Coordinates of C-alpha atoms in Angstrom, one line a residue:
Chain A
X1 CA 80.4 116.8 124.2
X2 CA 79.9 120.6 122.9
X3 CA 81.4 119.8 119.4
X4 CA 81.9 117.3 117.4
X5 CA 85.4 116.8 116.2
X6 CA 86.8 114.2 113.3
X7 CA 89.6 112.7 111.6
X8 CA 89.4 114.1 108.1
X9 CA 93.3 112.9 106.5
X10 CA 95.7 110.7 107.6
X11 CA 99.4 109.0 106.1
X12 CA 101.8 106.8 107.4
X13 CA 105.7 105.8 106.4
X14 CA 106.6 102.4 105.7
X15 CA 108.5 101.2 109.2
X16 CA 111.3 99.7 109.1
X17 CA 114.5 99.3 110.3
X18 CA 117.0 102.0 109.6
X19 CA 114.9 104.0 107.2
X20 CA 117.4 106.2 104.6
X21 CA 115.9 109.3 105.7
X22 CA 116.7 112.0 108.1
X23 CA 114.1 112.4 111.0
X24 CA 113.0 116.0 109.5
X25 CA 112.4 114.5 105.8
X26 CA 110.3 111.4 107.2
X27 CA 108.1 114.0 109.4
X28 CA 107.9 115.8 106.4
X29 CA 106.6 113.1 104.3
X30 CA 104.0 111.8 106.5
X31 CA 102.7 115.3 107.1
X32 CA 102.5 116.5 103.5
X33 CA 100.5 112.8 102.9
X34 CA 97.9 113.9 105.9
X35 CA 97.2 117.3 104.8
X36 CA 96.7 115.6 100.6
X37 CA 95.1 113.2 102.0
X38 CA 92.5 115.5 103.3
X39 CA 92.5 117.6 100.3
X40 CA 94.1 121.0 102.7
X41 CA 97.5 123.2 102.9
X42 CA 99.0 123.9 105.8
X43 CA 97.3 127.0 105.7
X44 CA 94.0 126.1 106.8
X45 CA 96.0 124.1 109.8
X46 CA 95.2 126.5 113.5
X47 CA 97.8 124.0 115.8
X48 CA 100.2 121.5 115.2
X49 CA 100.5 119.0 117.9
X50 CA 103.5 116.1 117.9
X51 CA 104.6 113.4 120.2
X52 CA 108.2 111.9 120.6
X53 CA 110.8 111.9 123.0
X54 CA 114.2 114.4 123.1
X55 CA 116.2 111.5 124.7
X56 CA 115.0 109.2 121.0
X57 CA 115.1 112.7 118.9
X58 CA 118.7 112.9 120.3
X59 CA 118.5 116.9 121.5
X60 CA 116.4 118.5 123.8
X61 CA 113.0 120.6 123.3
X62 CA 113.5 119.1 120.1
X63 CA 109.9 120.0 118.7
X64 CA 112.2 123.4 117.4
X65 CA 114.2 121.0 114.8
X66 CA 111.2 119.1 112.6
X67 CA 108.3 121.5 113.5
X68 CA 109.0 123.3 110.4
X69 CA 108.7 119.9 108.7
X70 CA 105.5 119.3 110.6
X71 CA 103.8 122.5 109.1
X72 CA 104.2 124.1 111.9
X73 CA 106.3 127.5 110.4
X74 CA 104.7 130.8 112.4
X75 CA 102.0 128.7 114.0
X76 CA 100.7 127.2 116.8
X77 CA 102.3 124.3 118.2
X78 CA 102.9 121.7 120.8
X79 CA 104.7 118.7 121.8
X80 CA 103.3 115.8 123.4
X81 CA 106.5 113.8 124.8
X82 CA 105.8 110.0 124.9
X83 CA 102.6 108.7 122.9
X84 CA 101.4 109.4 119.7
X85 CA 97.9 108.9 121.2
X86 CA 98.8 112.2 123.6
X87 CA 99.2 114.5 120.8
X88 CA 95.3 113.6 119.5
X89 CA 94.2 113.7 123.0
X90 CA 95.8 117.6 123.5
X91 CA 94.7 118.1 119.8
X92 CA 91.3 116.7 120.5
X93 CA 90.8 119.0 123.4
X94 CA 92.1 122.0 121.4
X95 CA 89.4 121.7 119.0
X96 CA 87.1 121.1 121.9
X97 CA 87.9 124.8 123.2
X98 CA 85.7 126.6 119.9
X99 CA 89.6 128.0 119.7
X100 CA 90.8 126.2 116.8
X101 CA 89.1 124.2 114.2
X102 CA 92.3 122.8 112.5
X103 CA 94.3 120.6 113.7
X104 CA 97.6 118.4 112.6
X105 CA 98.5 115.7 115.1
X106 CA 102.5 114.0 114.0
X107 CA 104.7 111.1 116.0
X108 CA 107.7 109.6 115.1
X109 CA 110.6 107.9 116.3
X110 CA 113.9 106.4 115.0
X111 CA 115.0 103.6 116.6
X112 CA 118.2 103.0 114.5
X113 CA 119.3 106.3 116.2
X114 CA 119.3 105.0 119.4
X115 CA 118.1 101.9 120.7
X116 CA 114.6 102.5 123.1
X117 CA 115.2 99.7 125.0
X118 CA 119.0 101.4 126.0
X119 CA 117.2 104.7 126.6
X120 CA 114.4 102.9 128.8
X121 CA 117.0 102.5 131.8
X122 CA 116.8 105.9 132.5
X123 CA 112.8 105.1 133.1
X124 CA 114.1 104.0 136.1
X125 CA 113.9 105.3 139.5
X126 CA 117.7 106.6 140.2
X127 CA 117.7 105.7 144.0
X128 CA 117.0 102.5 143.6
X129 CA 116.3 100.1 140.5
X130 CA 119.0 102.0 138.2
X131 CA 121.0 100.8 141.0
X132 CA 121.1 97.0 139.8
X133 CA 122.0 97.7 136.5
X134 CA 119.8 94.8 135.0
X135 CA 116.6 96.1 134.6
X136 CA 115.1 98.1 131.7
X137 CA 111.7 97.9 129.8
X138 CA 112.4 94.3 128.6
X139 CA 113.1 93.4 131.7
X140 CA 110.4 94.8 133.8
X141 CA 107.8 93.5 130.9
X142 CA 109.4 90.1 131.9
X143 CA 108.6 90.7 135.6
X144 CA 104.9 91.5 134.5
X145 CA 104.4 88.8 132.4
X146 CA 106.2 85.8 134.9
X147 CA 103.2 87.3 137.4
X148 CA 99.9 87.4 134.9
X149 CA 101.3 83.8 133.6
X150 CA 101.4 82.8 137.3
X151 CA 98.4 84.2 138.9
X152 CA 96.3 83.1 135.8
X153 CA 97.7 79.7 134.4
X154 CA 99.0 81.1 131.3
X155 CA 102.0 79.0 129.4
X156 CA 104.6 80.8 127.4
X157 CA 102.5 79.0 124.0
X158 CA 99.8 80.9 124.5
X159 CA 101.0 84.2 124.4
X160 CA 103.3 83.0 121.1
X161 CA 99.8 82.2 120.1
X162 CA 99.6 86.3 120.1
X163 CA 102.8 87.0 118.1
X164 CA 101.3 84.3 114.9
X165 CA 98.3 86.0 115.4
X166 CA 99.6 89.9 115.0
X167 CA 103.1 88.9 112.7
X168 CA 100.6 87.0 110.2
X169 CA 98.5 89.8 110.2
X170 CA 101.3 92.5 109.3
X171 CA 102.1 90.3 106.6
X172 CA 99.1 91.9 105.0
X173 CA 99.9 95.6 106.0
X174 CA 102.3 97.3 103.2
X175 CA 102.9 99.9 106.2
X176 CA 104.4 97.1 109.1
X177 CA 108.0 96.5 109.8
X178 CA 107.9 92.6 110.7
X179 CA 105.6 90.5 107.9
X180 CA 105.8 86.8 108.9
X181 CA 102.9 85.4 107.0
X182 CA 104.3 81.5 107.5
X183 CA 105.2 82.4 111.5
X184 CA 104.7 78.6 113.6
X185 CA 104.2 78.8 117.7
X186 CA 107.9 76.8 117.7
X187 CA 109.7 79.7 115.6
X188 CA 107.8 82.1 118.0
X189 CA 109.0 80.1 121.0
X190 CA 112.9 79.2 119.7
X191 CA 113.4 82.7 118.6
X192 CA 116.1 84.9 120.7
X193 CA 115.6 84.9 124.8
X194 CA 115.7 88.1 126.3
X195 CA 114.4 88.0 129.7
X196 CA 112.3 84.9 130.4
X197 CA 109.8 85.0 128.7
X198 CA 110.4 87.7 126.6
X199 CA 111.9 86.3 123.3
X200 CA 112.4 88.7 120.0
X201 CA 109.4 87.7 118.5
X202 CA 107.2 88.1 121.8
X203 CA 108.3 91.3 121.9
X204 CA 108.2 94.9 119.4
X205 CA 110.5 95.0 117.1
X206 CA 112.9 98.1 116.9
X207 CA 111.3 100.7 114.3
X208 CA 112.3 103.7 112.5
X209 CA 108.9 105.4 111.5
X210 CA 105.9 108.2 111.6
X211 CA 102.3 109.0 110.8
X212 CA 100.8 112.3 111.3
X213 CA 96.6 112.8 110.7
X214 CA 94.1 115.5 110.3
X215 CA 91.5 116.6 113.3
X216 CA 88.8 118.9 112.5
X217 CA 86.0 120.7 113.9
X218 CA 82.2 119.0 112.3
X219 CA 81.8 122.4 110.4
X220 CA 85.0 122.2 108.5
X221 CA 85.3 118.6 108.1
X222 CA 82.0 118.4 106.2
X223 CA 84.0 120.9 103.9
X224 CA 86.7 118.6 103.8
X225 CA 85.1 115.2 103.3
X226 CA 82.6 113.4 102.6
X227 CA 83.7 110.4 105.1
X228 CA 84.7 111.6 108.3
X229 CA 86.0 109.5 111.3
X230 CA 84.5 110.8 114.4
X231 CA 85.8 110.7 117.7
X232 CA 83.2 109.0 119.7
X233 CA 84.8 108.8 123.1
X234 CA 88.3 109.5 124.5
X235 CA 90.3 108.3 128.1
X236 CA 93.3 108.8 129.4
X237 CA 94.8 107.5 132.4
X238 CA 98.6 107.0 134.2
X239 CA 99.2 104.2 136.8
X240 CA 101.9 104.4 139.7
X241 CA 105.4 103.9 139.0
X242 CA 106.3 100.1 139.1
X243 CA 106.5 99.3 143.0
X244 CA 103.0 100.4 144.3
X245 CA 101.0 99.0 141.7
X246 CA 99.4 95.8 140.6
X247 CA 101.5 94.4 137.6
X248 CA 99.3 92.1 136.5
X249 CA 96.4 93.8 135.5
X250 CA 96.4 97.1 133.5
X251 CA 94.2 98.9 136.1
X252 CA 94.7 102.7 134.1
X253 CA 94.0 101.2 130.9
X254 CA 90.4 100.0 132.4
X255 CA 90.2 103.9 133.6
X256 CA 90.7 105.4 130.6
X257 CA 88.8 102.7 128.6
X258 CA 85.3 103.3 130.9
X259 CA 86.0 106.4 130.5
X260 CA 86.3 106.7 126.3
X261 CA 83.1 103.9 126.8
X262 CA 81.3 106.2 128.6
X263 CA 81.9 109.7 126.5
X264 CA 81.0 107.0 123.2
X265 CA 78.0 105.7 125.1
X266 CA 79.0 102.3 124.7
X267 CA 77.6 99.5 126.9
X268 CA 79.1 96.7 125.9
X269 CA 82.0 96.6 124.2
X270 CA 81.6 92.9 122.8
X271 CA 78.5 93.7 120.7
X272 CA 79.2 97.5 120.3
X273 CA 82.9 97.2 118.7
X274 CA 83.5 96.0 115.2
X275 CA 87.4 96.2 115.4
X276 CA 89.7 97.2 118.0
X277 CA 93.8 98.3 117.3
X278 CA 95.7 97.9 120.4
X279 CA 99.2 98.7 121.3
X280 CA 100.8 95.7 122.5
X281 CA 104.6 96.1 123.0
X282 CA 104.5 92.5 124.4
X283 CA 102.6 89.6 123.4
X284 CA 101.5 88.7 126.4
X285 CA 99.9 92.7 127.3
X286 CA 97.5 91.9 124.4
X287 CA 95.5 89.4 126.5
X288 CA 96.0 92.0 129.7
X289 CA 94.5 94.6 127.0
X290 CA 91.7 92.4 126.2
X291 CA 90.9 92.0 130.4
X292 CA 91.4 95.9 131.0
X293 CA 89.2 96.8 128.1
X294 CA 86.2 94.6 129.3
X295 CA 86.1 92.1 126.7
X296 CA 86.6 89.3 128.8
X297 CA 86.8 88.5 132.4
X298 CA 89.8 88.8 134.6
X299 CA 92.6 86.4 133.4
X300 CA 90.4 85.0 130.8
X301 CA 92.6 86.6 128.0
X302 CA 94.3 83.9 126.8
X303 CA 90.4 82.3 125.9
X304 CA 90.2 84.9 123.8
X305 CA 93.5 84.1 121.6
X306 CA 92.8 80.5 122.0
X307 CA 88.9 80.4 120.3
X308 CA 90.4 83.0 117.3
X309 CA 88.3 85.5 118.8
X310 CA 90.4 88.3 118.3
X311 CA 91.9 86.6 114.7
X312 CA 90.7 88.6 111.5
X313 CA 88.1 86.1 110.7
X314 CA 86.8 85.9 114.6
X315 CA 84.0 87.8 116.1
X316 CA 86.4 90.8 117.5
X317 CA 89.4 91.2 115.4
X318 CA 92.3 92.9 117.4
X319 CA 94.8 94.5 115.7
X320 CA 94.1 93.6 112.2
X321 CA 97.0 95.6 110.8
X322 CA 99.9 93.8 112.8
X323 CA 99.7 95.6 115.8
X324 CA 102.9 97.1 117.9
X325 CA 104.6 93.7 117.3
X326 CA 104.1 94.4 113.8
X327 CA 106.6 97.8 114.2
X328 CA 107.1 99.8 116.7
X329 CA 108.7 103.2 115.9
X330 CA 107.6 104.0 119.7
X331 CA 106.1 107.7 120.0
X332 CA 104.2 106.6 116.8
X333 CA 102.7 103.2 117.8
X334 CA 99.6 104.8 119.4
X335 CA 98.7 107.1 116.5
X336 CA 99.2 104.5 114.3
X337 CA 96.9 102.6 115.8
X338 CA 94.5 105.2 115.4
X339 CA 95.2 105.8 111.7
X340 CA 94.8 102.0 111.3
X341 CA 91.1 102.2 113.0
X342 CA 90.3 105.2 110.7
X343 CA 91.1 103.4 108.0
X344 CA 88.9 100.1 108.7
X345 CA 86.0 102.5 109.5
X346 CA 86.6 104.2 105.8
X347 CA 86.7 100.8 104.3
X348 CA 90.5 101.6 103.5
X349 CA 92.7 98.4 104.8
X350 CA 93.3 97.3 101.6
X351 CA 94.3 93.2 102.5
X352 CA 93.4 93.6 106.2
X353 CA 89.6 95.3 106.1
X354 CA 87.3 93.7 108.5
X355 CA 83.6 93.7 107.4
X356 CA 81.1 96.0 108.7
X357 CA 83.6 98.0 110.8
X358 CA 81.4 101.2 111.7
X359 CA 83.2 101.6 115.4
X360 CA 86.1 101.0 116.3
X361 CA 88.7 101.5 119.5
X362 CA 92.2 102.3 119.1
X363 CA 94.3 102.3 121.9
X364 CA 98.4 103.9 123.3
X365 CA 100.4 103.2 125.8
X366 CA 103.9 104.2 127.3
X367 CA 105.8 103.6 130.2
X368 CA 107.3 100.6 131.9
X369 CA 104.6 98.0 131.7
X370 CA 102.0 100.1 130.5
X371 CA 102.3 102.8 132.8
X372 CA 100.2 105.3 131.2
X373 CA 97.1 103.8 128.6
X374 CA 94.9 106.5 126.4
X375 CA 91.9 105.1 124.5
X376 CA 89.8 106.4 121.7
X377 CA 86.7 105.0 120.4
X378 CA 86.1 106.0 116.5
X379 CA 82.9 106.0 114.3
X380 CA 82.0 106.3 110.9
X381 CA 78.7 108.4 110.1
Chain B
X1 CA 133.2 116.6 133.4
X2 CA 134.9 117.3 137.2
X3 CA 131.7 118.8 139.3
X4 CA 132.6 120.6 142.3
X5 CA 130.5 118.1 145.2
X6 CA 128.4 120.2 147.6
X7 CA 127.4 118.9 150.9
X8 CA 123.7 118.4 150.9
X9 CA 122.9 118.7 154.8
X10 CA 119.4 118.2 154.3
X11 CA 119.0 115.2 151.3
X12 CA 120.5 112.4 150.8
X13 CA 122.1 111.2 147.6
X14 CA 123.3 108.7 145.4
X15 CA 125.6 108.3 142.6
X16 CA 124.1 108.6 139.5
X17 CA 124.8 109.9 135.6
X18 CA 122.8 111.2 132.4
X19 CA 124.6 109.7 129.3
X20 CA 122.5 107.7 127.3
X21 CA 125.1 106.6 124.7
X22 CA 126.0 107.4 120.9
X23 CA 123.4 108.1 118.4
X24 CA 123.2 108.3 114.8
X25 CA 122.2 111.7 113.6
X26 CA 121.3 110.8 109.9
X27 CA 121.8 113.6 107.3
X28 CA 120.0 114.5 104.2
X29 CA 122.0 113.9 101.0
X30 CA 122.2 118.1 100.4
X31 CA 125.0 117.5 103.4
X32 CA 126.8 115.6 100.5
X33 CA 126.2 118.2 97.8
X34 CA 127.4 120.9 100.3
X35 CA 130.5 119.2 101.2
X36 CA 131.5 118.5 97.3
X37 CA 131.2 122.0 97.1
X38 CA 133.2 122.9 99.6
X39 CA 136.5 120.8 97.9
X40 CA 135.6 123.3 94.9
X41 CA 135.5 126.3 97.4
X42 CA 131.9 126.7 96.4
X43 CA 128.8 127.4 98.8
X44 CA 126.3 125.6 97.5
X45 CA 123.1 126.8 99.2
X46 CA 119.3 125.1 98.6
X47 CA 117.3 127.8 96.8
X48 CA 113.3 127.2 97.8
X49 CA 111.3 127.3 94.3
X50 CA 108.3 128.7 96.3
X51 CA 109.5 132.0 97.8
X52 CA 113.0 132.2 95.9
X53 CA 114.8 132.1 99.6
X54 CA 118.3 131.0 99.6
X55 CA 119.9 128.8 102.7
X56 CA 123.3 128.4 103.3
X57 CA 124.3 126.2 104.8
X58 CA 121.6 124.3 102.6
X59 CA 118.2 122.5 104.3
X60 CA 115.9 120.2 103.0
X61 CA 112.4 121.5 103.8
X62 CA 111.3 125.2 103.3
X63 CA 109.0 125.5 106.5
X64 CA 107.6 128.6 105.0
X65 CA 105.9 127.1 102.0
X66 CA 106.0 123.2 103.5
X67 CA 107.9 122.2 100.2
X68 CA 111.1 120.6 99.9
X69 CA 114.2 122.6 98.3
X70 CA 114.6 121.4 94.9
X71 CA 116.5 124.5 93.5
X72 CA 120.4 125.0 94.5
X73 CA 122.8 128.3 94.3
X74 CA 126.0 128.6 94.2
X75 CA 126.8 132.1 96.5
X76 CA 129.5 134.0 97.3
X77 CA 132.3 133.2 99.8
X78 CA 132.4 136.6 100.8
X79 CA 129.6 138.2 103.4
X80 CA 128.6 140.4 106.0
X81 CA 128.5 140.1 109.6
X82 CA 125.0 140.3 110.9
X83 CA 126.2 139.5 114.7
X84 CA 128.7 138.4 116.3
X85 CA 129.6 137.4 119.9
X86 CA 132.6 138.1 121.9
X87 CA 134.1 135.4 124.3
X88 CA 135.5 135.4 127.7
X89 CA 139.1 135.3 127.4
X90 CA 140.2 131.3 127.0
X91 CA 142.2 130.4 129.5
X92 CA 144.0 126.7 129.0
X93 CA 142.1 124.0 130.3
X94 CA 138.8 126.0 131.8
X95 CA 136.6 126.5 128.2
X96 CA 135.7 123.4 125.9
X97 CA 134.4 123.2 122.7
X98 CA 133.1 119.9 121.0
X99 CA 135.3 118.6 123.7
X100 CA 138.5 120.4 122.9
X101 CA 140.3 123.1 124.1
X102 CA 140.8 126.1 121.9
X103 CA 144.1 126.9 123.8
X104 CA 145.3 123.5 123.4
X105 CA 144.4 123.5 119.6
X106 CA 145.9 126.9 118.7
X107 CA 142.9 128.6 118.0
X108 CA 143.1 131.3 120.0
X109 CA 146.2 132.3 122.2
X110 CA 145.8 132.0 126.3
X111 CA 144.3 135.3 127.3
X112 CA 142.7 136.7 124.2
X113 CA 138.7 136.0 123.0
X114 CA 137.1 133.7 121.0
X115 CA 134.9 135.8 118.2
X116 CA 131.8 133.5 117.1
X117 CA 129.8 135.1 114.0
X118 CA 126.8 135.0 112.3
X119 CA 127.4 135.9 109.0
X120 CA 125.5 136.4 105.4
X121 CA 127.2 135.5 102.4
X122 CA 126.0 137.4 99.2
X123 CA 123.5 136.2 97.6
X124 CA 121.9 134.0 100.7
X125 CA 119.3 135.0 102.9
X126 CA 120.3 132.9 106.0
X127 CA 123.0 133.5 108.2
X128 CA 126.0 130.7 108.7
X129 CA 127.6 130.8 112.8
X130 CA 131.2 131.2 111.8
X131 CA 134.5 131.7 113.9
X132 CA 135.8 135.2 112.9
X133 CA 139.8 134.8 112.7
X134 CA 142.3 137.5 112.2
X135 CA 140.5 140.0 113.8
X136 CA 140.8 141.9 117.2
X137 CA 137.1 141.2 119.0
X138 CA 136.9 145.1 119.6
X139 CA 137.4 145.9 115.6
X140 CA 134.4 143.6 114.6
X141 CA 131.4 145.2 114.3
X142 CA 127.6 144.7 112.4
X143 CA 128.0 145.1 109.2
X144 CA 131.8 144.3 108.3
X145 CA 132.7 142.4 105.3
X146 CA 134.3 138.9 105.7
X147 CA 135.7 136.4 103.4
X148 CA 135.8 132.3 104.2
X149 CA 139.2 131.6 105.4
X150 CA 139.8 128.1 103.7
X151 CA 141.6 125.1 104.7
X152 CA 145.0 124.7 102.5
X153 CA 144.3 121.2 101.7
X154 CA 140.7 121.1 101.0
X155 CA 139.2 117.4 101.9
X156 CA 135.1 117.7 101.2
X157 CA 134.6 118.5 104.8
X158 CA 132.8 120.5 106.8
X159 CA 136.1 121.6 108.0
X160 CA 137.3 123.3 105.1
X161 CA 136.3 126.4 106.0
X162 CA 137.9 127.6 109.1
X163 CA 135.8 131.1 109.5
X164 CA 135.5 134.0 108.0
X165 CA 138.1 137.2 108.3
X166 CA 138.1 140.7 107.5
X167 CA 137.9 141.9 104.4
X168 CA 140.9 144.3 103.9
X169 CA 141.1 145.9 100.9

């Protein structure tokens, strides 16, 4: 890498369902809290970068209506539709150029606006699977779940083992939308039935929320900070559209992870990772993260849940914070993630810090089934 | 919405449609303020405390300093034309707006032009997109004065002001 590049602020809202704010005032907030947070004014910002949808926003090219709330009045700026995670990647390579120094990265979405699962039929390819009517991202998760549980003996109790692990752990994140510190495998598995196996608690709840964070080249976040988060390694990586493509493993989230792995120099990801933050919009696409991010063989996911591996007093905690099943305000879920790694590295996850986390991984996703993955792997000085 | 089918020689295609439902378009509470004013036939505009900018109608965040609007002003119902557009002439049933049809409503006769403005009220420094009534489209011009044109029974609602009209005295 030519130049080093950190994470030097970050902020987050408290997500939740139906938040009392207008989309423009909760971008606000979150911004205002990164640029504090990291001791600047939007003047020493060179390029705003933001990720969300216009179909969630509810109006098209819709980066116009809240950039001015994102600090982004006379300036540089960008959106990143989908991810969260996209808007740091852009932002990451900005910096990257020598160009700009500066950088704000924002995401949000409201789900009370509109619900993302209604908006995810039109994910769908027109000519044929919008056809049926039936299908929509629940619905194809459920098709990619029925085939990992198939092709690798899992039962529908082991991946509710995932949704105790991550609810329990929001229950100790101020930030999450779903805190179930008491949640039992049989709640998990009696709560609502979507599509088999897809159940309301197996599943991302529906979130209104944002979190926006500070980038900066080495030279001016050493002005900034005294604790930088570095960005070690970075990948990014889509998979084919649902049909030609094999559903039961997350093939572009293994890209982009050797990828991030290689640009980090990282080996093995076992011994070399003290906490990881994953975006799981389904339980059971935890233990395909686990498989697609090399810490565990093929289909041997569901060992890791079952030995507390991955549980916050295991050997590699995942998602300490909650996780996507923790809330989901969608375009946001990655960059939380990322915040959420920051903050272990900075010894900042008040209730939820994991001991000696000096690297980190966070990861994002969107798509059907995890169509498109980006990794970044974080460290502390 | 009736589309006019083409043939498509060389493609095939299927039925399909882009409407993705209702959604909730959440407000900030100045929307409130704005409207109360309004039943008093007052503009109540947010006044930013950083550069002293006035908006009408009011908004939340000043992008320009990155602070929200705490200060409010009450400004003038009458204003100034900055620029103005001049429709095609409506003709029943062709031309709809939010759905309706100006023809239909009695907005504008069948025939004649539809005159959208963008007018300054004294005392703001943001321009409001009005309808400009009474007027012949070819006597507006930059620069005229205008006055709000209320609503008789005034209900707290965006509604209450129906445009803005010449100024004739």
């Amino acid at each position: 890498m030519t130049r080093r590049v950190a994470i030097v602020g970050y902020a987050q809202s408290n997500h939740q369902y139906d938040m009392p704010l207008p989309r423009e005032d909760m971008v606000f907030e979150v911004v205002k809290g990164a640029l504090e947070d990291a001791g600047i004014t939007k003047k020493e910002v060179d390029t705003v970068v933001s990720a969300s949808t216009d179909f969630l926003d509810g109006r098209t090219i819709s980066g116009v209506f809240y950039g001015m709330a994102a600090g982004a009045y006379l300036k540089d700026e960008s959106k990143a539709e989908e991810d969260g995670t996209l808007a740091l990647y852009y932002a990451f390579m900005r910096i990257l150029t020598d160009i700009y120094d500066v950088a704000l990265v924002e995401a949000h979405t409201q789900g009370s606006c509109i619900n993302p699962h209604q908006v995810s039929f039109y994910m769908l390819d027109p000519l044929f699977d919008r056809q049926f009517n039936v299908l929509n991202d629940i619905a194809t998760a459920a098709l990619q779940a029925r085939m990992y549980m198939s092709k690798y003996d899992v039962a529908e109790e082991d991946i509710a083992m995932v949704a105790v692990k991550n609810l329990a752990n929001a229950a100790s994140n101020p930030h999450a939308h779903r805190r179930m510190l008491d949640v039992t495998p049989e709640e998990v598995l009696n709560s609502k039935l979507y599509y088999e196996p897809i159940r309301e608690l197996t599943m991302s709840p529906i979130s209104d929320g944002a979190c926006a964070l500070v980038l900066a080249s080495e030279e001016r976040a050493r002005e900034f900070t005294d604790s930088p988060v570095w960005i070690l390694g970075a990948g990014s990586c889509q998979d084919s559209y649902l049909r030609d493509r094999n559903l039961h493993r997350l093939e572009s989230l293994e890209k982009a992870a050797q990828r991030a792995y290689e640009m980090a120099g990282i080996k093995d990801p076992v011994s070399e990772l003290e906490v990881l933050e994953v975006s799981e919009k389904f339980a059971h696409e935890e233990m395909m993260i686990y498989e697609a991010l090399g810490l565990c063989r093929e289909g041997k996911g569901r060992v890791l849940i079952e030995d507390g591996i991955t549980s916050k007093y295991g050997e590699l905690p995942v998602n300490p914070s909650g996780g996507a099943l923790g809330a989901d305000p969608v375009c946001a879920t990655g960059l939380i993630r990322v915040i959420e790694a920051a903050k272990q590295i900075n010894g900042e996850a008040n209730g939820y810090q994991m001991p000696h986390a000096c690297r980190a991984l966070a990861h994002g996703q969107f798509g059907l089934c995890a169509q498109k993955n980006v990794v970044f792997v974080l460290g502390g000085e | 919405m009736p589309y006019i089918k083409e043939e498509r020689p060389e493609t095939l295609s299927v039925e399909g449609e882009w409407a993705y439902g209702a959604h909730v378009y959440k407000a900030n509470t100045l929307l409130d303020e704005f409207c109360e004013g309004l039943r008093e036939k007052k503009l109540i505009g947010a006044l930013c405390m950083g550069c002293g900018k006035v908006i009408v109608p009011p908004r939340a965040i000043c992008g320009r300093c990155h602070i929200r609007m705490e200060g409010r002003q009450v400004v003038s119902d009458r204003g100034t034309v900055v620029s103005y557009i001049v429709s095609p002439p409506m003709v029943k049933g062709k031309y709809k707006m939010l759905g309706m049809d100006p023809v239909e409503l009695g907005i504008v006769k069948e025939g004649e032009s539809l005159v959208p403005g963008h007018v300054r009220f004294d005392g703001s420094d943001s321009p409001y997109n009005l309808p400009i009534l009474n007027a012949r489209p070819e006597e507006v011009r930059v620069g005229m004065r205008v006055k709000v044109v209320w609503k008789e029974d005034l209900e707290g609602k965006l509604s209450d002001i129906e445009g803005v009209e010449p100024i004739r005295d």
